Amino acid sequence: MTFAPGKIILTGEHSVVYGKPAIALAINRGIETIATRFEGPSYCTSPIVDEHLWKAIRTIVPENGFTISFTSSLPIGKGMGSSAALSVSLCREMARIQSQSLSFEGLLDQAMTMETFFHGRPSGLDHTVSALGKAVLFQRTTTGTEWKPIDFPAIDILIVDSGTTGSTSDMVAKVALHADTAKFQSILVKMETLSMKIRKAIAMKDFKRIGQLCTQNHQYLKQLGVSTTTINDIVDSALALGAWGAKLSGSGGGGIVIILGDNLSLLKEYFVENGYDAFITRSFSPTD
Ligand code: MEV
């Protein structure tokens, strides 16, 4: 059995597709994969796997000889890196069961193949943070990607599910429609500056400031057109109830909101009472 974590993005979703820096955290929820040997055509036992997903899985799993099953502690398709965690755990599990050695770079390459199948034009952020299992500063370059692990402690983060799902490829395509405009370019520059401020606040361990900057990031994501009314309501309610900060995380168009603060249990109760799925997750620290 092999586990790979999901992720939340503190800053840089969408702008990362255009070469700007992003910061993501690995979390203590993810996907477990179990592969077993089997005489016959390979198949998957998990209901989360539809035809499209199976085609992506088959880029890694041979036509014959294996059963594959997945268990997820992540909401699927909600911006928490479920496809990346599935890709990373599957690649590791297939290497394990076939007694193949898999370098870290090899793992990133295989997971990128699967993620490209899922999302069309992924930046690589999601599977890199999942493979690393810790916080990362990530940037796409003209020749590939650059990333570096960041020292980020284990902290609680409240997740509230907006109740709808956004498609990463659709949202990336939606943003691309405006990529040539001056407004878009100016938002990109602001997002880049913001990512650097968040990087500094992380170094200072100033979580209140990180929260405030996350809220600012949410405003930029709103301007990019990837938020929804429900997501904005969740963000506003969290702030009104004293959260340090809140933002959508992932591609948007639905999915989850991440909330930072020191009264997360109370906030969680509020959202659950108001009919939302909400749970507290924890970032992985380098010492976990
Ligand atoms: C999705 O988790 C993050 C996006 O920036 C897409 C990507 O990085 O590939 C929206």
Coordinates of N, CA and C in Angstrom, one line a residue, residues 88-231:
V88 N 0.6 10.1 -7.9 CA 1.9 9.9 -7.2 C 1.8 8.5 -6.4
S89 N 0.7 8.3 -5.8 CA 0.6 7.0 -5.0 C 0.6 5.8 -6.0
L90 N -0.1 6.0 -7.1 CA -0.2 4.9 -8.1 C 1.2 4.6 -8.6
C91 N 1.9 5.6 -9.0 CA 3.3 5.4 -9.6 C 4.2 4.7 -8.6
R92 N 4.1 5.2 -7.4 CA 5.0 4.6 -6.4 C 4.6 3.1 -6.1
E93 N 3.3 2.9 -6.1 CA 2.8 1.5 -5.8 C 3.1 0.6 -6.9
M94 N 3.0 1.0 -8.2 CA 3.3 0.2 -9.3 C 4.8 -0.2 -9.3
A95 N 5.6 0.8 -9.0 CA 7.1 0.6 -8.9 C 7.4 -0.5 -7.8
R96 N 6.7 -0.3 -6.7 CA 6.9 -1.2 -5.5 C 6.5 -2.6 -5.9
I97 N 5.3 -2.8 -6.5 CA 4.9 -4.2 -6.8 C 5.7 -4.9 -7.9
Q98 N 6.3 -4.0 -8.8 CA 7.1 -4.6 -9.9 C 8.6 -4.6 -9.5
S99 N 8.9 -4.3 -8.3 CA 10.2 -4.2 -7.8 C 11.1 -3.4 -8.7
Q100 N 10.5 -2.3 -9.2 CA 11.3 -1.3 -10.0 C 11.8 -0.2 -9.1
S101 N 13.0 0.3 -9.3 CA 13.4 1.5 -8.6 C 12.9 2.7 -9.3
L102 N 12.4 3.7 -8.6 CA 11.8 4.9 -9.2 C 12.5 6.1 -8.6
S103 N 13.2 6.8 -9.4 CA 13.9 8.0 -8.8 C 12.8 9.1 -8.6
F104 N 13.2 10.1 -7.8 CA 12.2 11.2 -7.6 C 11.9 11.9 -8.9
E105 N 12.9 12.1 -9.7 CA 12.6 12.7 -11.0 C 11.7 11.8 -11.9
G106 N 12.0 10.5 -11.8 CA 11.2 9.6 -12.6 C 9.7 9.6 -12.1
L107 N 9.6 9.7 -10.8 CA 8.2 9.8 -10.2 C 7.5 11.1 -10.7
L108 N 8.2 12.2 -10.7 CA 7.6 13.4 -11.2 C 7.2 13.3 -12.7
D109 N 8.1 12.7 -13.5 CA 7.8 12.5 -14.9 C 6.5 11.7 -15.1
Q110 N 6.5 10.5 -14.4 CA 5.3 9.6 -14.6 C 4.0 10.3 -14.1
A111 N 4.1 11.0 -13.0 CA 2.9 11.7 -12.4 C 2.5 12.8 -13.4
M112 N 3.5 13.5 -14.0 CA 3.1 14.6 -14.9 C 2.4 14.0 -16.1
T113 N 2.8 12.8 -16.6 CA 2.1 12.2 -17.7 C 0.6 12.0 -17.3
M114 N 0.4 11.5 -16.1 CA -1.0 11.2 -15.7 C -1.8 12.5 -15.5
E115 N -1.1 13.5 -14.9 CA -1.8 14.8 -14.6 C -2.1 15.5 -16.0
T116 N -1.2 15.3 -17.0 CA -1.5 15.9 -18.3 C -2.8 15.3 -18.9
F117 N -2.9 14.0 -18.7 CA -4.1 13.3 -19.1 C -5.3 13.8 -18.5
F118 N -5.2 14.1 -17.1 CA -6.4 14.6 -16.4 C -6.7 16.0 -16.8
H119 N -5.7 16.9 -16.8 CA -6.0 18.3 -16.8 C -5.5 19.1 -18.1
G120 N -4.9 18.4 -19.0 CA -4.5 19.1 -20.3 C -3.2 19.8 -20.2
R121 N -3.1 20.8 -19.4 CA -1.9 21.6 -19.3 C -1.5 22.0 -17.9
P122 N -1.2 21.0 -17.1 CA -0.9 21.3 -15.7 C 0.4 22.0 -15.5
S123 N 0.5 22.8 -14.5 CA 1.8 23.4 -14.2 C 2.8 22.4 -13.6
G124 N 2.3 21.4 -12.9 CA 3.2 20.5 -12.2 C 3.2 20.7 -10.7
L125 N 2.6 21.8 -10.3 CA 2.6 22.1 -8.9 C 2.0 21.0 -8.0
D126 N 0.8 20.5 -8.4 CA 0.1 19.6 -7.5 C 0.8 18.3 -7.3
H127 N 1.4 17.7 -8.4 CA 2.0 16.4 -8.1 C 3.4 16.6 -7.5
T128 N 4.0 17.8 -7.7 CA 5.3 18.0 -7.1 C 5.1 18.1 -5.5
V129 N 4.1 18.9 -5.1 CA 3.9 19.0 -3.6 C 3.5 17.6 -3.0
S130 N 2.7 16.9 -3.8 CA 2.3 15.5 -3.3 C 3.5 14.6 -3.2
A131 N 4.4 14.6 -4.2 CA 5.5 13.7 -4.2 C 6.5 14.1 -3.1
L132 N 6.7 15.4 -2.9 CA 7.6 15.9 -1.9 C 7.0 15.6 -0.5
G133 N 5.7 15.8 -0.3 CA 5.1 15.6 1.0 C 5.4 16.7 2.0
K134 N 5.7 17.8 1.5 CA 6.0 19.0 2.3 C 5.7 20.3 1.6
A135 N 5.8 21.4 2.3 CA 5.5 22.7 1.6 C 6.6 23.0 0.5
V136 N 6.1 23.6 -0.5 CA 7.0 23.9 -1.7 C 6.8 25.3 -2.3
L137 N 7.9 25.9 -2.7 CA 7.8 27.1 -3.5 C 8.1 26.6 -4.9
F138 N 7.2 26.8 -5.8 CA 7.2 26.2 -7.1 C 7.1 27.2 -8.2
Q139 N 7.8 27.0 -9.3 CA 7.7 27.9 -10.4 C 8.0 27.2 -11.7
R140 N 7.2 27.5 -12.7 CA 7.4 26.9 -14.0 C 8.3 27.9 -14.8
T141 N 9.3 27.3 -15.5 CA 10.2 28.1 -16.2 C 10.1 27.7 -17.7
T142 N 10.9 28.4 -18.6 CA 10.8 28.1 -20.0 C 11.3 26.7 -20.3
T143 N 12.2 26.2 -19.5 CA 12.8 24.9 -19.7 C 12.2 23.8 -18.9
G144 N 11.4 24.1 -17.9 CA 10.8 23.0 -17.1 C 10.2 23.6 -15.8
T145 N 10.6 23.1 -14.7 CA 10.1 23.6 -13.4 C 11.2 23.8 -12.4
E146 N 11.0 24.8 -11.5 CA 12.0 24.9 -10.4 C 11.2 24.8 -9.1
W147 N 11.7 24.1 -8.2 CA 10.9 24.0 -6.9 C 11.9 23.9 -5.7
K148 N 11.5 24.3 -4.6 CA 12.3 24.2 -3.4 C 11.4 24.0 -2.2
P149 N 11.8 23.0 -1.4 CA 11.0 22.7 -0.2 C 11.1 23.9 0.8
I150 N 10.0 24.2 1.5 CA 10.0 25.3 2.4 C 9.7 24.8 3.8
D151 N 10.4 25.4 4.7 CA 10.2 25.1 6.1 C 8.8 25.6 6.6
F152 N 7.9 24.8 6.8 CA 6.5 25.3 7.2 C 6.1 24.3 8.3
P153 N 5.7 24.8 9.4 CA 5.3 23.9 10.5 C 4.0 23.2 10.3
A154 N 3.7 22.2 11.1 CA 2.4 21.6 11.1 C 1.4 22.5 11.7
I155 N 0.4 23.0 11.0 CA -0.6 23.9 11.6 C -2.0 23.4 11.1
D156 N -3.0 23.7 11.9 CA -4.4 23.4 11.5 C -4.9 24.3 10.4
I157 N -5.7 23.8 9.5 CA -6.3 24.6 8.5 C -7.7 24.1 8.3
L158 N -8.7 25.1 8.3 CA -10.1 24.7 8.2 C -10.4 24.6 6.7
I159 N -11.1 23.5 6.3 CA -11.5 23.4 4.9 C -13.0 23.4 4.9
V160 N -13.6 24.3 4.1 CA -15.0 24.3 3.9 C -15.3 24.0 2.4
D161 N -16.2 23.0 2.2 CA -16.5 22.6 0.8 C -17.7 23.5 0.3
S162 N -17.5 24.1 -0.8 CA -18.5 25.0 -1.3 C -19.7 24.2 -1.9
G163 N -19.5 22.9 -2.0 CA -20.6 22.0 -2.5 C -20.7 21.8 -4.0
T164 N -19.9 22.5 -4.7 CA -19.8 22.2 -6.2 C -18.4 21.9 -6.6
T165 N -18.3 21.4 -7.8 CA -16.9 21.0 -8.3 C -16.5 21.8 -9.4
G166 N -15.3 22.3 -9.5 CA -14.8 23.0 -10.7 C -13.8 22.1 -11.4
S167 N -13.9 22.2 -12.8 CA -12.9 21.4 -13.5 C -11.7 22.2 -13.8
T168 N -10.5 21.6 -13.4 CA -9.2 22.4 -13.5 C -9.0 22.8 -15.0
S169 N -9.2 21.8 -15.9 CA -8.9 22.2 -17.3 C -9.9 23.3 -17.8
D170 N -11.1 23.2 -17.4 CA -12.1 24.3 -17.8 C -11.7 25.6 -17.2
M171 N -11.3 25.6 -15.9 CA -11.0 26.9 -15.3 C -9.7 27.5 -15.9
V172 N -8.7 26.6 -16.1 CA -7.5 27.1 -16.7 C -7.8 27.7 -18.1
A173 N -8.7 27.0 -18.9 CA -9.0 27.5 -20.2 C -9.8 28.8 -20.1
K174 N -10.6 29.0 -19.1 CA -11.4 30.2 -18.9 C -10.4 31.4 -18.6
V175 N -9.5 31.1 -17.8 CA -8.5 32.2 -17.5 C -7.7 32.6 -18.8
A176 N -7.4 31.5 -19.5 CA -6.5 31.8 -20.7 C -7.2 32.7 -21.7
L177 N -8.6 32.7 -21.7 CA -9.3 33.6 -22.7 C -8.9 35.1 -22.5
H178 N -8.4 35.4 -21.3 CA -8.1 36.9 -21.0 C -6.6 37.1 -20.9
A179 N -5.8 36.1 -21.2 CA -4.4 36.1 -20.9 C -3.7 37.3 -21.6
D180 N -4.2 37.7 -22.7 CA -3.6 38.8 -23.5 C -3.9 40.2 -23.0
T181 N -4.8 40.3 -22.1 CA -5.3 41.7 -21.7 C -4.3 42.3 -20.7
A182 N -4.3 43.6 -20.7 CA -3.4 44.4 -19.8 C -3.9 44.1 -18.3
K183 N -5.2 44.0 -18.1 CA -5.7 43.8 -16.8 C -5.2 42.4 -16.2
F184 N -5.2 41.4 -17.1 CA -4.7 40.1 -16.6 C -3.2 40.2 -16.3
Q185 N -2.5 40.9 -17.1 CA -1.0 41.0 -16.9 C -0.7 41.7 -15.6
S186 N -1.6 42.7 -15.3 CA -1.3 43.5 -14.1 C -1.7 42.6 -12.8
I187 N -2.8 41.8 -13.0 CA -3.1 40.9 -11.8 C -2.0 39.9 -11.6
L188 N -1.4 39.4 -12.7 CA -0.3 38.4 -12.6 C 0.9 39.0 -11.8
V189 N 1.2 40.3 -12.1 CA 2.3 40.9 -11.4 C 2.0 41.1 -9.9
K190 N 0.7 41.5 -9.6 CA 0.3 41.6 -8.2 C 0.4 40.3 -7.5
M191 N 0.0 39.2 -8.2 CA 0.0 37.9 -7.6 C 1.4 37.4 -7.3
E192 N 2.3 37.8 -8.2 CA 3.7 37.5 -8.0 C 4.3 38.2 -6.7
T193 N 4.0 39.5 -6.6 CA 4.5 40.2 -5.5 C 3.9 39.6 -4.2
L194 N 2.6 39.3 -4.3 CA 1.9 38.7 -3.1 C 2.6 37.4 -2.7
S195 N 2.9 36.6 -3.7 CA 3.6 35.3 -3.3 C 4.9 35.5 -2.6
M196 N 5.6 36.5 -3.0 CA 6.9 36.8 -2.3 C 6.7 37.3 -0.9
K197 N 5.6 38.1 -0.7 CA 5.2 38.5 0.6 C 4.8 37.4 1.5
I198 N 4.1 36.4 0.9 CA 3.7 35.2 1.7 C 5.0 34.4 2.1
R199 N 5.9 34.3 1.1 CA 7.2 33.6 1.4 C 7.9 34.2 2.6
K200 N 7.9 35.6 2.7 CA 8.5 36.3 3.8 C 7.8 36.0 5.1
A201 N 6.5 36.1 5.0 CA 5.7 35.9 6.2 C 5.8 34.5 6.8
I202 N 6.1 33.5 5.8 CA 6.3 32.1 6.3 C 7.6 32.1 7.0
A203 N 8.6 32.8 6.5 CA 10.0 32.8 7.1 C 9.9 33.4 8.5
M204 N 9.0 34.4 8.7 CA 8.8 35.1 10.0 C 7.9 34.3 10.9
K205 N 7.3 33.2 10.4 CA 6.3 32.4 11.1 C 5.1 33.3 11.5
D206 N 4.7 34.3 10.7 CA 3.7 35.2 11.0 C 2.4 34.7 10.4
F207 N 1.7 33.9 11.1 CA 0.5 33.2 10.4 C -0.7 34.1 10.2
K208 N -0.8 35.1 11.1 CA -1.9 36.1 10.9 C -1.7 36.8 9.6
R209 N -0.4 37.2 9.4 CA -0.1 37.9 8.1 C -0.3 37.0 6.9
I210 N 0.1 35.7 7.1 CA -0.1 34.8 6.0 C -1.6 34.7 5.6
G211 N -2.4 34.7 6.7 CA -3.9 34.7 6.5 C -4.4 35.9 5.7
Q212 N -3.9 37.1 6.2 CA -4.3 38.3 5.5 C -3.9 38.3 4.1
L213 N -2.7 37.9 3.8 CA -2.2 37.8 2.4 C -3.0 36.8 1.6
C214 N -3.4 35.7 2.2 CA -4.3 34.7 1.5 C -5.6 35.4 1.1
T215 N -6.1 36.2 2.0 CA -7.4 36.9 1.6 C -7.2 37.8 0.4
Q216 N -6.1 38.5 0.4 CA -5.7 39.4 -0.7 C -5.6 38.5 -2.0
N217 N -5.0 37.4 -1.9 CA -4.9 36.5 -3.0 C -6.3 36.1 -3.5
H218 N -7.2 35.9 -2.6 CA -8.5 35.5 -3.0 C -9.2 36.7 -3.9
Q219 N -8.9 37.9 -3.5 CA -9.4 39.0 -4.3 C -8.9 39.0 -5.7
Y220 N -7.7 38.6 -5.9 CA -7.1 38.5 -7.2 C -7.8 37.4 -8.0
L221 N -8.0 36.3 -7.3 CA -8.6 35.1 -8.0 C -10.0 35.5 -8.4
K222 N -10.7 36.3 -7.5 CA -12.0 36.8 -7.9 C -11.9 37.6 -9.2
Q223 N -10.9 38.4 -9.3 CA -10.8 39.3 -10.5 C -10.5 38.4 -11.7
L224 N -9.8 37.3 -11.5 CA -9.6 36.4 -12.6 C -10.8 35.6 -13.1
G225 N -11.9 35.7 -12.2 CA -13.2 35.1 -12.6 C -13.3 33.6 -12.2
V226 N -12.5 33.2 -11.3 CA -12.5 31.7 -11.0 C -13.2 31.4 -9.6
S227 N -13.7 32.5 -9.0 CA -14.5 32.2 -7.7 C -16.0 32.1 -8.0
T228 N -16.7 31.7 -7.0 CA -18.2 31.6 -7.2 C -18.8 32.4 -6.0
T229 N -20.1 32.7 -6.1 CA -20.8 33.4 -5.1 C -20.7 32.6 -3.8
T230 N -20.9 31.3 -3.8 CA -20.9 30.6 -2.5 C -19.5 30.6 -1.9
I231 N -18.4 30.5 -2.8 CA -17.1 30.6 -2.2 C -16.9 32.0 -1.6

